[in-house]
């Protein structure tokens, strides 16, 4: 696979075979508003793309249109997405339309963009070009070390929590010196800013950056008045900039785009404020709500025709989201048949609620000949999945859970990757500490303490101490010999990775260090053991595939690709004919013919903690996202009682249901009276209406 930010020679022109005077095919299937969004190329543009309105088609067509009709070279276009998968699919689609020029477009994620810029300008922020990118676990491990140095109680102030606060500052574009003191006065004894500063200094020492740094460092470079030449270079280059999922951008991403677009001001952002659901991880809805204020000359284009859901489902979604005061007006509509009414399920407790859901799925699959893969069950919080899984399993319904531990987050995979990272960058001490005694080679904690003593005394990195460990008297002899043997192994494989096929070398490496052998001899459940070994074998296969697709790439390129596999990227699941289970956050961007939203009760959804921390509006947007995942049928459910610890508590219906017109719901089969009509005639409360539905179930 090509580097998503590969720059072609600037003298390269688009091939003439892709440029002609005929009406382009990418415009043929667009509605009038979609076509307007494609053809309005110059100046700031905000495309408000509601759920299911063909956003991807518009983005693809817009890129093709720029390449085909404008006097612009491919490398003068920057298109930013939130996942590598989205970037890959967009490039493939544009390539089908215009051919070769699509390969030279700067198309990738924000973090890919940051890496590309930072590799070229790393010395401006104190890094070498071969810097390592730390993942979240490595960040926490590093911060734990610093908590000890600062004598901060890690039980009261856990490293993971402290790391989260630091990352939120980075999302806002705040370096240590820019953090308002009042934000930390009562945290970790007022030491958090100093901790942040020490953490950044330690990263530089390790020649490392975390994900937040990939963008924050770029912003630091662009904001440096003494290095305007760097910013000017990129401003001149990028004549046209496109940003997908703009409602999910944080402040540092917003600031980067503002810097880059100032020369030409051809910034097109596509998003939907009604689908802004990631405030908890730094997304700032103000970026899209204030776009007109930031760019007074901006053109606003609203995509409102929905091609996914029935009018019934869309009406319910519109009624829920319209209660949010802070939003840009839009109303989804569809030309599809009106569709069936919404279904309502209510159980006396959580077990009965989910049993009724399972029964509905079984009946519908048998009665209508549907596939299990047509169904999805969405829930607000991860804790709900256990009982859902148990119920489906007991009912004999096959299922898959989306959003479990990522492949690259599994311990055995991280261990194998740590070896590769140390081979690539000897200064990566986070990875070095992870593997120096795994599998066990007689280098215990005491020996490492002594080795770190010499690091401080001599001002040398740990790997250099390991190379000549027997020269340092405090390190026990046997441990010193193991350290030197380990260092020789790393150096030997560094040379091999530079000269030989990557997959073959990795196999030899893992055999030499005994990693697979260690997994095979662990006293654990055989199935778990098989899975863990299988993950390492899959890593080898993945490296083989990478080499096949990118024969010119080396170890650094592979590690960079792996580390840029963000939490937004979903692994492809090969399983078929299974009901999909996932949280509402994981479901964004997906759609299903038949959808169940379970746990529609106050305290569950909306989530009480989220209400307390950030208010109702984002929870309501999350409900809107959930509803608009349904194409044909939508069922909502709740339990009247649920267990909380050892106590059983009563539940009330989610406030979001109060916004939905009763006429959109279906009367349960066997009902002897038209409760919907009665509800409309008497203008009865939603609670009374749902109570009547319950009696007829």
XYZ file of C-alpha atoms in Angstrom:
697
model
C 0.000 0.000 0.000
C 1.299 3.432 -0.863
C 2.177 5.967 1.790
C -1.032 7.999 2.270
C 1.054 11.158 2.134
C 3.478 10.189 -0.599
C 4.534 13.313 -2.512
C 5.121 12.936 -6.208
C 7.551 15.109 -8.120
C 6.078 18.598 -8.357
C 6.541 18.694 -12.114
C 4.275 15.701 -12.605
C 1.117 16.569 -14.534
C -2.195 14.663 -14.522
C -2.318 12.113 -17.313
C -4.288 13.262 -20.301
C -6.260 10.010 -20.450
C -8.156 11.085 -17.356
C -9.003 14.551 -18.615
C -11.701 14.986 -21.285
C -14.577 17.239 -22.148
C -17.391 14.774 -21.540
C -19.854 15.102 -18.665
C -18.075 13.321 -15.819
C -19.714 10.149 -14.553
C -19.284 11.160 -10.904
C -21.908 13.916 -11.341
C -24.588 11.744 -12.890
C -26.086 10.202 -9.726
C -25.908 13.284 -7.525
C -28.964 15.247 -6.461
C -28.948 19.007 -6.989
C -27.653 19.875 -3.515
C -24.956 17.187 -3.634
C -23.873 18.515 -7.020
C -23.669 22.031 -5.596
C -21.369 20.756 -2.840
C -19.124 19.132 -5.454
C -18.929 22.050 -7.884
C -18.543 24.876 -5.322
C -14.771 24.589 -5.242
C -13.427 27.993 -4.166
C -13.541 29.744 -0.818
C -14.539 28.388 2.603
C -17.416 25.893 2.408
C -19.298 24.047 5.130
C -21.199 20.993 3.928
C -23.701 20.000 6.610
C -24.142 16.334 5.790
C -26.915 14.711 7.790
C -26.897 10.994 8.522
C -27.276 8.860 5.394
C -27.223 11.792 2.976
C -24.386 10.534 0.761
C -21.466 12.304 2.390
C -18.870 9.826 1.123
C -20.145 10.102 -2.450
C -19.938 13.895 -2.254
C -16.386 13.864 -0.869
C -15.216 11.411 -3.518
C -16.866 13.345 -6.325
C -15.453 16.626 -5.041
C -11.907 15.282 -5.087
C -12.412 13.887 -8.575
C -13.879 17.197 -9.702
C -10.885 19.165 -8.437
C -8.487 16.827 -10.202
C -10.478 16.833 -13.433
C -11.588 20.429 -13.872
C -9.370 22.747 -11.844
C -5.887 23.899 -12.683
C -4.471 22.097 -9.666
C -1.834 19.423 -9.290
C -2.756 16.412 -7.130
C -0.141 17.140 -4.470
C -1.728 20.608 -4.000
C -4.822 18.949 -2.505
C -4.970 17.930 1.149
C -7.832 15.655 2.246
C -8.017 14.675 5.915
C -10.094 11.835 7.366
C -10.402 10.337 10.846
C -9.528 6.734 10.067
C -7.035 4.997 7.836
C -9.862 2.871 6.475
C -11.803 5.944 5.347
C -8.677 7.376 3.698
C -7.947 4.105 1.917
C -11.501 3.724 0.614
C -11.648 7.338 -0.553
C -8.381 7.021 -2.474
C -9.593 3.820 -4.116
C -12.879 5.422 -5.184
C -11.216 8.540 -6.549
C -8.683 6.383 -8.404
C -11.550 4.570 -10.121
C -12.818 7.922 -11.370
C -9.632 9.743 -12.389
C -6.868 7.132 -12.311
C -3.237 7.879 -11.470
C -3.511 11.489 -10.204
C -5.400 10.295 -7.116
C -2.243 8.593 -5.833
C -0.458 11.927 -5.409
C -3.209 13.619 -3.372
C -2.255 14.208 0.261
C -4.943 11.938 1.694
C -4.827 10.447 5.178
C -5.657 10.934 8.844
C -4.742 13.941 10.971
C -2.056 11.860 12.649
C -0.640 10.719 9.301
C -0.417 14.341 8.270
C 1.309 15.176 11.554
C 3.853 12.371 11.137
C 4.644 13.435 7.587
C 5.278 17.048 8.568
C 7.104 16.132 11.758
C 9.468 13.634 10.115
C 10.651 16.441 7.837
C 10.912 19.093 10.556
C 11.607 17.061 13.701
C 14.774 18.947 14.656
C 12.684 22.110 15.198
C 11.079 20.487 18.254
C 14.139 18.596 19.493
C 13.469 15.201 17.867
C 15.368 13.071 15.373
C 13.584 11.994 12.212
C 13.429 8.354 13.364
C 11.440 9.189 16.505
C 9.239 6.503 18.056
C 5.474 6.904 18.462
C 4.253 5.717 21.874
C 0.872 4.099 22.346
C -1.380 4.688 25.364
C 0.051 1.875 27.503
C 3.606 3.072 26.938
C 2.573 6.603 27.863
C 1.062 5.431 31.148
C 4.124 3.315 31.951
C 6.390 6.310 31.407
C 4.196 8.561 33.526
C 4.207 6.035 36.368
C 7.979 6.419 36.561
C 7.616 10.186 36.798
C 4.949 9.960 39.496
C 7.545 8.232 41.665
C 10.105 10.947 40.942
C 7.605 13.671 41.924
C 6.470 11.688 44.990
C 2.851 11.735 43.846
C 0.546 9.095 45.325
C -0.354 6.919 42.316
C -3.315 5.379 44.154
C -4.924 8.756 44.700
C -3.720 10.159 41.367
C -3.532 7.168 38.960
C -1.129 7.510 36.051
C -3.856 6.739 33.508
C -6.043 9.549 34.867
C -3.118 11.999 34.865
C -2.295 10.941 31.308
C -5.873 11.617 30.270
C -5.658 15.170 31.617
C -2.372 15.784 29.786
C -3.825 14.455 26.525
C -6.858 16.748 26.855
C -4.475 19.699 27.147
C -2.714 18.546 24.007
C -6.079 18.248 22.239
C -6.610 21.913 23.093
C -3.180 22.900 21.786
C -1.785 23.640 25.250
C 1.907 23.089 25.935
C 2.937 23.028 29.641
C 3.631 26.753 29.765
C 0.185 27.557 28.312
C -1.898 25.521 30.767
C -3.946 27.858 33.006
C -2.713 27.352 36.584
C -6.269 27.367 37.945
C -6.957 24.087 36.087
C -4.495 22.125 38.234
C -4.330 23.880 41.582
C -6.051 21.011 43.408
C -4.677 18.088 41.339
C -1.677 16.043 42.506
C -0.734 18.705 45.016
C -0.477 21.306 42.258
C 2.334 19.355 40.580
C 0.539 18.328 37.373
C 1.959 21.083 35.165
C 5.469 20.218 36.341
C 4.672 16.567 35.694
C 3.509 17.445 32.174
C 6.729 19.384 31.570
C 8.888 16.512 32.852
C 6.923 14.048 30.713
C 7.592 16.123 27.580
C 11.283 16.408 28.412
C 11.485 12.661 28.960
C 9.870 12.013 25.574
C 12.536 14.128 23.896
C 15.251 12.204 25.731
C 13.754 8.958 24.427
C 13.399 10.416 20.921
C 9.701 9.689 21.169
C 6.336 11.344 20.664
C 2.842 10.355 21.699
C -0.231 10.765 19.500
C -1.024 14.171 20.923
C 2.501 15.350 20.102
C 2.110 14.463 16.416
C -0.239 17.419 16.082
C 0.906 19.610 18.962
C 4.499 19.670 17.683
C 3.252 20.666 14.219
C 1.221 23.476 15.765
C 4.315 24.609 17.709
C 6.324 24.748 14.471
C 3.588 26.606 12.575
C 3.147 29.110 15.422
C 6.855 29.956 15.668
C 7.306 33.419 14.194
C 10.965 32.633 13.569
C 10.101 29.641 11.350
C 7.369 31.065 9.161
C 9.206 29.604 6.184
C 7.970 26.137 7.178
C 4.343 27.237 7.440
C 4.631 29.225 4.220
C 5.829 26.109 2.405
C 2.720 24.136 3.338
C 0.383 27.093 2.832
C 1.660 27.501 -0.726
C 1.415 23.776 -1.387
C -2.150 23.168 -0.232
C -4.417 25.127 -2.579
C -7.444 23.031 -1.645
C -8.129 21.447 1.738
C -10.942 19.012 2.581
C -11.743 17.828 6.111
C -14.138 14.957 6.760
C -16.121 14.489 10.024
C -15.406 18.083 10.992
C -17.719 17.861 14.010
C -15.222 15.437 15.580
C -12.184 17.724 15.366
C -10.511 19.007 18.511
C -8.990 22.469 18.955
C -5.464 21.585 17.883
C -6.805 19.999 14.664
C -8.918 23.092 14.100
C -5.911 25.375 14.622
C -3.760 23.365 12.217
C -6.372 23.638 9.471
C -6.761 27.378 10.114
C -2.995 27.818 9.727
C -2.791 25.770 6.537
C -5.720 27.368 4.704
C -4.913 31.039 5.271
C -3.129 31.662 1.959
C -5.763 30.262 -0.446
C -8.792 29.955 1.928
C -10.152 27.056 -0.109
C -11.201 25.071 2.938
C -14.103 22.649 2.584
C -15.265 20.949 5.791
C -17.902 18.217 5.833
C -19.722 17.166 8.954
C -22.879 17.123 11.023
C -23.129 18.889 14.355
C -26.003 16.544 15.253
C -23.543 13.657 15.188
C -20.921 15.245 17.433
C -20.621 12.527 20.122
C -16.940 12.498 21.061
C -16.688 15.481 23.390
C -15.435 13.116 26.108
C -12.277 12.475 24.088
C -11.576 16.072 23.094
C -13.852 16.826 20.132
C -15.068 20.439 20.210
C -18.479 21.062 18.645
C -17.685 24.791 18.520
C -15.430 24.104 15.531
C -18.424 23.415 13.327
C -20.963 25.653 15.071
C -18.629 28.682 14.767
C -17.512 28.029 11.178
C -19.509 30.954 9.802
C -18.031 33.218 12.481
C -14.493 32.070 11.665
C -15.071 32.391 7.912
C -17.695 35.129 7.322
C -17.530 34.586 3.562
C -18.293 30.879 3.923
C -20.950 29.119 1.883
C -23.213 26.719 3.808
C -24.646 23.726 1.929
C -27.128 21.416 3.682
C -27.462 17.777 2.622
C -30.849 16.717 4.011
C -32.146 14.016 1.657
C -31.540 10.721 3.419
C -30.982 7.557 1.373
C -30.727 5.147 4.314
C -33.789 5.173 6.548
C -37.555 5.176 6.182
C -39.504 8.423 6.743
C -40.885 6.948 9.985
C -37.406 6.425 11.429
C -36.257 9.849 10.235
C -39.256 11.565 11.807
C -38.396 10.021 15.173
C -34.746 11.073 14.793
C -35.715 14.647 13.850
C -38.053 14.907 16.835
C -35.334 13.816 19.252
C -32.549 16.034 17.938
C -34.718 19.127 17.438
C -34.812 19.563 21.231
C -31.127 20.537 21.264
C -30.790 24.338 21.381
C -27.161 24.431 20.125
C -27.406 23.090 16.585
C -27.494 24.207 12.982
C -31.006 23.825 11.583
C -31.565 20.870 9.254
C -34.276 18.268 8.778
C -33.708 14.886 7.221
C -36.239 13.592 4.699
C -36.532 10.603 2.411
C -38.323 9.526 -0.751
C -38.422 5.913 0.447
C -41.772 4.283 1.366
C -42.993 5.405 4.789
C -41.994 2.097 6.387
C -43.318 0.182 9.385
C -43.966 1.852 12.763
C -41.399 1.749 15.526
C -41.614 -1.189 17.931
C -41.618 -0.913 21.729
C -40.467 -3.627 24.145
C -40.668 -3.336 27.925
C -39.662 -6.057 30.392
C -40.216 -6.307 34.118
C -36.425 -6.514 34.510
C -33.297 -6.513 32.345
C -33.409 -10.272 31.829
C -36.968 -10.189 30.514
C -36.251 -7.136 28.334
C -33.416 -8.947 26.577
C -35.319 -12.231 26.382
C -38.078 -10.361 24.525
C -35.469 -8.840 22.191
C -33.968 -12.276 21.510
C -37.430 -13.742 20.892
C -38.205 -10.978 18.386
C -35.014 -11.706 16.462
C -35.679 -15.464 16.388
C -39.266 -15.002 15.216
C -38.348 -12.508 12.509
C -35.460 -14.605 11.189
C -37.700 -17.686 10.954
C -40.819 -15.912 9.702
C -39.197 -13.695 7.079
C -36.128 -15.742 6.184
C -33.759 -12.954 7.248
C -30.095 -13.325 8.094
C -28.799 -12.780 11.618
C -26.241 -10.394 10.134
C -29.108 -8.026 9.263
C -29.622 -7.337 12.972
C -27.744 -5.160 15.441
C -28.253 -4.464 19.133
C -26.888 -1.120 20.316
C -26.351 -0.180 23.956
C -25.076 2.885 25.812
C -22.375 1.404 28.051
C -20.025 -1.570 27.909
C -21.331 -3.104 31.139
C -24.635 -3.884 29.360
C -22.986 -6.285 26.916
C -22.486 -9.168 29.366
C -26.195 -9.882 29.892
C -26.959 -9.338 26.199
C -24.303 -11.899 25.283
C -25.588 -14.399 27.834
C -29.162 -14.009 26.596
C -28.276 -14.471 22.937
C -26.061 -17.435 23.743
C -28.815 -19.090 25.761
C -31.234 -18.421 22.903
C -28.939 -20.011 20.337
C -28.508 -16.767 18.408
C -25.026 -16.267 16.907
C -23.465 -12.894 17.617
C -20.275 -10.861 17.440
C -19.186 -8.033 19.748
C -17.605 -5.059 18.015
C -15.273 -2.790 19.920
C -13.391 -5.357 22.001
C -9.630 -5.228 22.484
C -7.845 -4.133 19.330
C -5.440 -6.602 17.751
C -2.508 -4.243 18.285
C -3.450 -3.700 21.940
C -3.084 -7.377 22.882
C -0.162 -8.060 25.203
C 1.540 -10.715 23.108
C 1.334 -8.518 19.997
C 2.672 -5.494 21.894
C 5.568 -7.624 23.186
C 6.551 -8.693 19.678
C 6.231 -5.139 18.383
C 8.392 -3.864 21.257
C 11.283 -5.964 19.946
C 10.856 -4.381 16.521
C 10.685 -0.907 18.006
C 13.906 -1.361 19.998
C 15.650 -2.770 16.939
C 14.561 0.284 14.991
C 15.276 2.825 17.738
C 17.643 1.890 20.567
C 16.544 5.015 22.466
C 13.006 3.666 22.859
C 13.455 2.834 26.532
C 9.753 2.271 27.127
C 9.832 -0.681 24.732
C 13.267 -1.709 26.006
C 12.016 -2.003 29.582
C 9.069 -4.057 28.329
C 11.225 -6.756 26.707
C 14.631 -6.674 28.345
C 13.577 -9.535 30.620
C 10.754 -11.016 28.572
C 10.926 -13.865 28.019
C 12.938 -14.190 31.223
C 16.698 -14.003 30.708
C 17.915 -13.288 34.256
C 17.715 -9.495 34.231
C 15.740 -8.738 37.335
C 14.452 -5.507 38.851
C 17.543 -5.008 41.020
C 19.857 -5.316 38.019
C 17.790 -2.792 36.102
C 17.919 -0.345 39.007
C 21.722 -0.577 38.941
C 21.789 -0.184 35.166
C 19.610 2.928 35.438
C 22.026 4.256 38.079
C 24.812 4.165 35.486
C 22.494 5.797 32.951
C 22.128 8.759 35.290
C 25.791 8.770 36.329
C 27.256 8.611 32.817
C 24.464 10.350 30.916
C 24.039 7.357 28.604
C 20.867 5.603 27.423
C 20.064 2.183 28.848
C 20.908 0.307 25.657
C 24.455 1.704 25.703
C 24.874 0.509 29.275
C 23.625 -2.941 28.258
C 26.226 -3.201 25.493
C 29.063 -3.033 28.029
C 27.276 -4.090 31.191
C 30.176 -6.131 32.637
C 32.269 -2.966 32.864
C 29.875 -1.645 35.517
C 30.579 -3.274 38.859
C 27.209 -2.705 40.495
C 25.418 -4.875 37.922
C 25.513 -8.566 38.934
C 27.756 -10.579 36.609
C 25.139 -13.005 35.327
C 22.677 -10.201 34.638
C 25.428 -8.172 32.944
C 26.237 -11.083 30.647
C 22.542 -11.413 29.762
C 22.340 -7.692 29.034
C 25.304 -7.857 26.675
C 23.896 -10.946 24.965
C 20.565 -9.161 24.567
C 22.251 -6.064 23.090
C 24.202 -8.197 20.604
C 20.974 -9.902 19.536
C 19.286 -6.529 18.947
C 22.230 -5.233 16.912
C 22.408 -8.427 14.879
C 18.753 -8.245 13.986
C 18.955 -4.534 13.241
C 21.395 -5.398 10.458
C 19.248 -8.288 9.238
C 16.091 -6.137 9.059
C 17.988 -3.698 6.855
C 19.048 -6.391 4.391
C 16.620 -9.343 4.444
C 12.867 -9.922 3.959
C 11.063 -8.536 7.001
C 8.705 -11.467 7.588
C 11.483 -14.061 7.592
C 13.607 -12.022 9.980
C 10.693 -11.570 12.378
C 10.155 -15.351 12.480
C 13.796 -15.935 13.319
C 13.767 -13.167 15.931
C 10.758 -14.498 17.822
C 12.251 -17.978 17.697
C 15.618 -16.761 19.013
C 14.134 -14.833 21.937
C 11.701 -17.653 22.712
C 8.522 -15.558 22.702
C 6.267 -18.148 21.050
C 7.866 -20.913 23.115
C 7.049 -18.951 26.273
C 3.413 -18.585 25.218
C 3.155 -22.292 24.450
C 4.485 -23.314 27.869
C 2.303 -20.997 29.963
C -0.047 -22.779 32.372
C -3.271 -21.336 31.036
C -6.428 -22.567 29.351
C -5.496 -24.341 26.057
C -7.957 -22.263 24.013
C -6.544 -19.012 25.436
C -3.010 -20.262 24.766
C -3.930 -21.097 21.173
C -5.461 -17.657 20.689
C -2.372 -15.871 22.029
C 0.002 -17.823 19.834
C -2.389 -17.237 16.935
C -2.196 -13.467 17.446
C 1.612 -13.535 17.152
C 1.413 -15.725 14.052
C -1.096 -13.298 12.576
C 1.357 -10.454 13.220
C 3.911 -12.359 11.152
C 1.379 -12.862 8.388
C 0.509 -9.186 8.524
C 4.156 -8.237 8.080
C 4.354 -10.601 5.097
C 1.312 -8.907 3.540
C 2.822 -5.483 4.166
C 6.021 -6.491 2.337
C 4.041 -7.971 -0.555
C 2.081 -4.740 -0.969
C 5.034 -2.450 -0.305
C 8.252 -4.154 -1.441
C 10.210 -0.902 -1.189
C 9.230 -0.235 2.433
C 11.370 -1.104 5.446
C 10.891 -1.699 9.153
C 10.342 1.968 10.011
C 7.487 2.215 7.535
C 5.814 -0.861 8.972
C 6.095 0.362 12.565
C 4.727 3.745 11.572
C 1.743 2.156 9.910
C 1.043 -0.001 12.959
C 1.307 2.883 15.399
C -1.043 4.983 13.308
C -3.697 2.325 13.613
C -5.911 4.447 15.878
C -8.891 3.589 18.020
C -11.136 5.019 15.303
C -10.079 2.139 12.983
C -12.121 -1.002 13.155
C -10.633 -4.327 12.290
C -12.431 -6.230 9.569
C -14.463 -9.086 10.989
C -14.705 -12.103 8.770
C -17.577 -13.656 10.679
C -20.894 -13.883 8.823
C -24.536 -14.398 9.755
C -24.145 -13.051 13.275
C -26.097 -10.420 15.183
C -23.844 -7.418 15.812
C -23.492 -6.073 19.351
C -21.852 -2.723 19.946
C -21.984 0.501 21.912
C -23.653 3.521 20.367
C -20.277 5.238 20.027
C -18.878 2.287 18.074
C -21.878 2.310 15.721
C -21.226 5.751 14.247
C -20.815 5.527 10.478
C -22.536 2.126 10.268
C -26.062 1.064 9.309
C -28.247 -2.019 9.737
C -31.580 -3.121 8.251
C -33.069 -4.062 11.634
C -31.939 -2.337 14.798
C -32.606 -2.685 18.537
C -31.802 0.143 20.963
C -31.871 -1.434 24.415
C -31.739 0.110 27.879
C -33.846 3.183 27.022
C -34.224 4.200 30.665
C -33.175 7.231 32.686
C -29.736 6.782 34.203
C -28.805 4.233 31.542
C -29.549 6.337 28.490
C -29.057 9.179 28.975
C -26.097 8.075 31.054
C -26.190 9.733 34.447
C -22.456 10.341 34.678
C -22.406 11.963 31.224
C -25.337 14.156 32.206
C -23.462 15.299 35.301
C -20.210 15.986 33.426
C -21.253 17.429 30.071
C -25.020 17.907 30.102
C -27.827 16.514 28.018
C -27.052 17.715 24.512
C -24.306 15.241 23.616
C -26.365 12.357 25.011
C -29.272 13.471 22.826
C -26.960 13.578 19.793
C -25.883 10.044 20.667
C -29.523 8.954 20.651
C -29.964 10.603 17.251
C -26.918 8.723 15.935
C -28.373 5.463 17.261
C -31.784 5.954 15.662
C -30.297 6.881 12.285
C -28.302 3.630 12.116
C -31.589 1.831 11.281
C -32.612 1.366 7.651
C -35.941 -0.501 7.756
C -37.065 -1.279 11.308
C -36.273 0.160 14.725
C -37.156 -1.362 18.102
C -36.661 0.476 21.406
C -36.677 -1.313 24.744
C -36.302 -0.850 28.489
C -36.669 -2.694 31.801
C -38.950 -1.415 34.558
C -36.502 -2.610 37.208
C -32.801 -3.386 37.267
C -30.236 -4.556 39.761
C -27.759 -2.037 41.059
C -25.170 -3.768 43.185
C -27.371 -6.003 45.363
C -30.373 -3.685 45.280
C -33.195 -3.736 42.764
C -34.283 -0.261 41.678
C -37.184 1.056 39.602
C -36.525 2.707 36.238
C -38.350 5.367 34.311
C -38.537 5.714 30.563
C -35.724 7.657 28.854
C -36.539 11.328 28.376
C -35.669 10.941 24.694
C -38.775 8.803 24.175
C -40.906 11.691 25.378
C -39.915 13.589 22.247
C -41.208 10.938 19.826
C -44.798 11.193 18.560
C -46.864 8.204 19.800
C -48.322 7.782 16.312
C -44.946 6.491 15.129
C -45.199 3.422 17.374
C -46.817 0.130 16.595
C -49.557 -1.369 18.689
C -48.566 -4.766 19.950
C -50.149 -7.759 18.166
C -53.383 -8.901 19.819
C -54.376 -5.471 21.008
C -58.131 -4.919 21.326
C -58.098 -1.168 21.062
C -56.322 1.401 18.998
C -54.177 2.918 21.734
C -52.386 5.165 19.247
C -55.601 6.791 18.121
C -56.738 7.109 21.703
C -53.455 8.733 22.638
C -53.832 11.281 19.880
C -57.487 12.031 20.724
C -56.947 12.491 24.437
C -53.504 14.045 24.091
C -52.446 11.705 26.847
C -48.946 11.724 28.269
C -46.199 9.647 26.687
C -45.909 7.663 29.931
C -49.613 6.715 29.808
C -49.311 5.814 26.170
C -46.353 3.473 26.725
C -48.131 1.947 29.712
C -51.031 1.010 27.446
C -48.658 -0.460 24.885
C -47.119 -2.538 27.669
C -50.473 -4.044 28.634
C -51.062 -5.211 25.082
C -47.732 -6.987 24.671
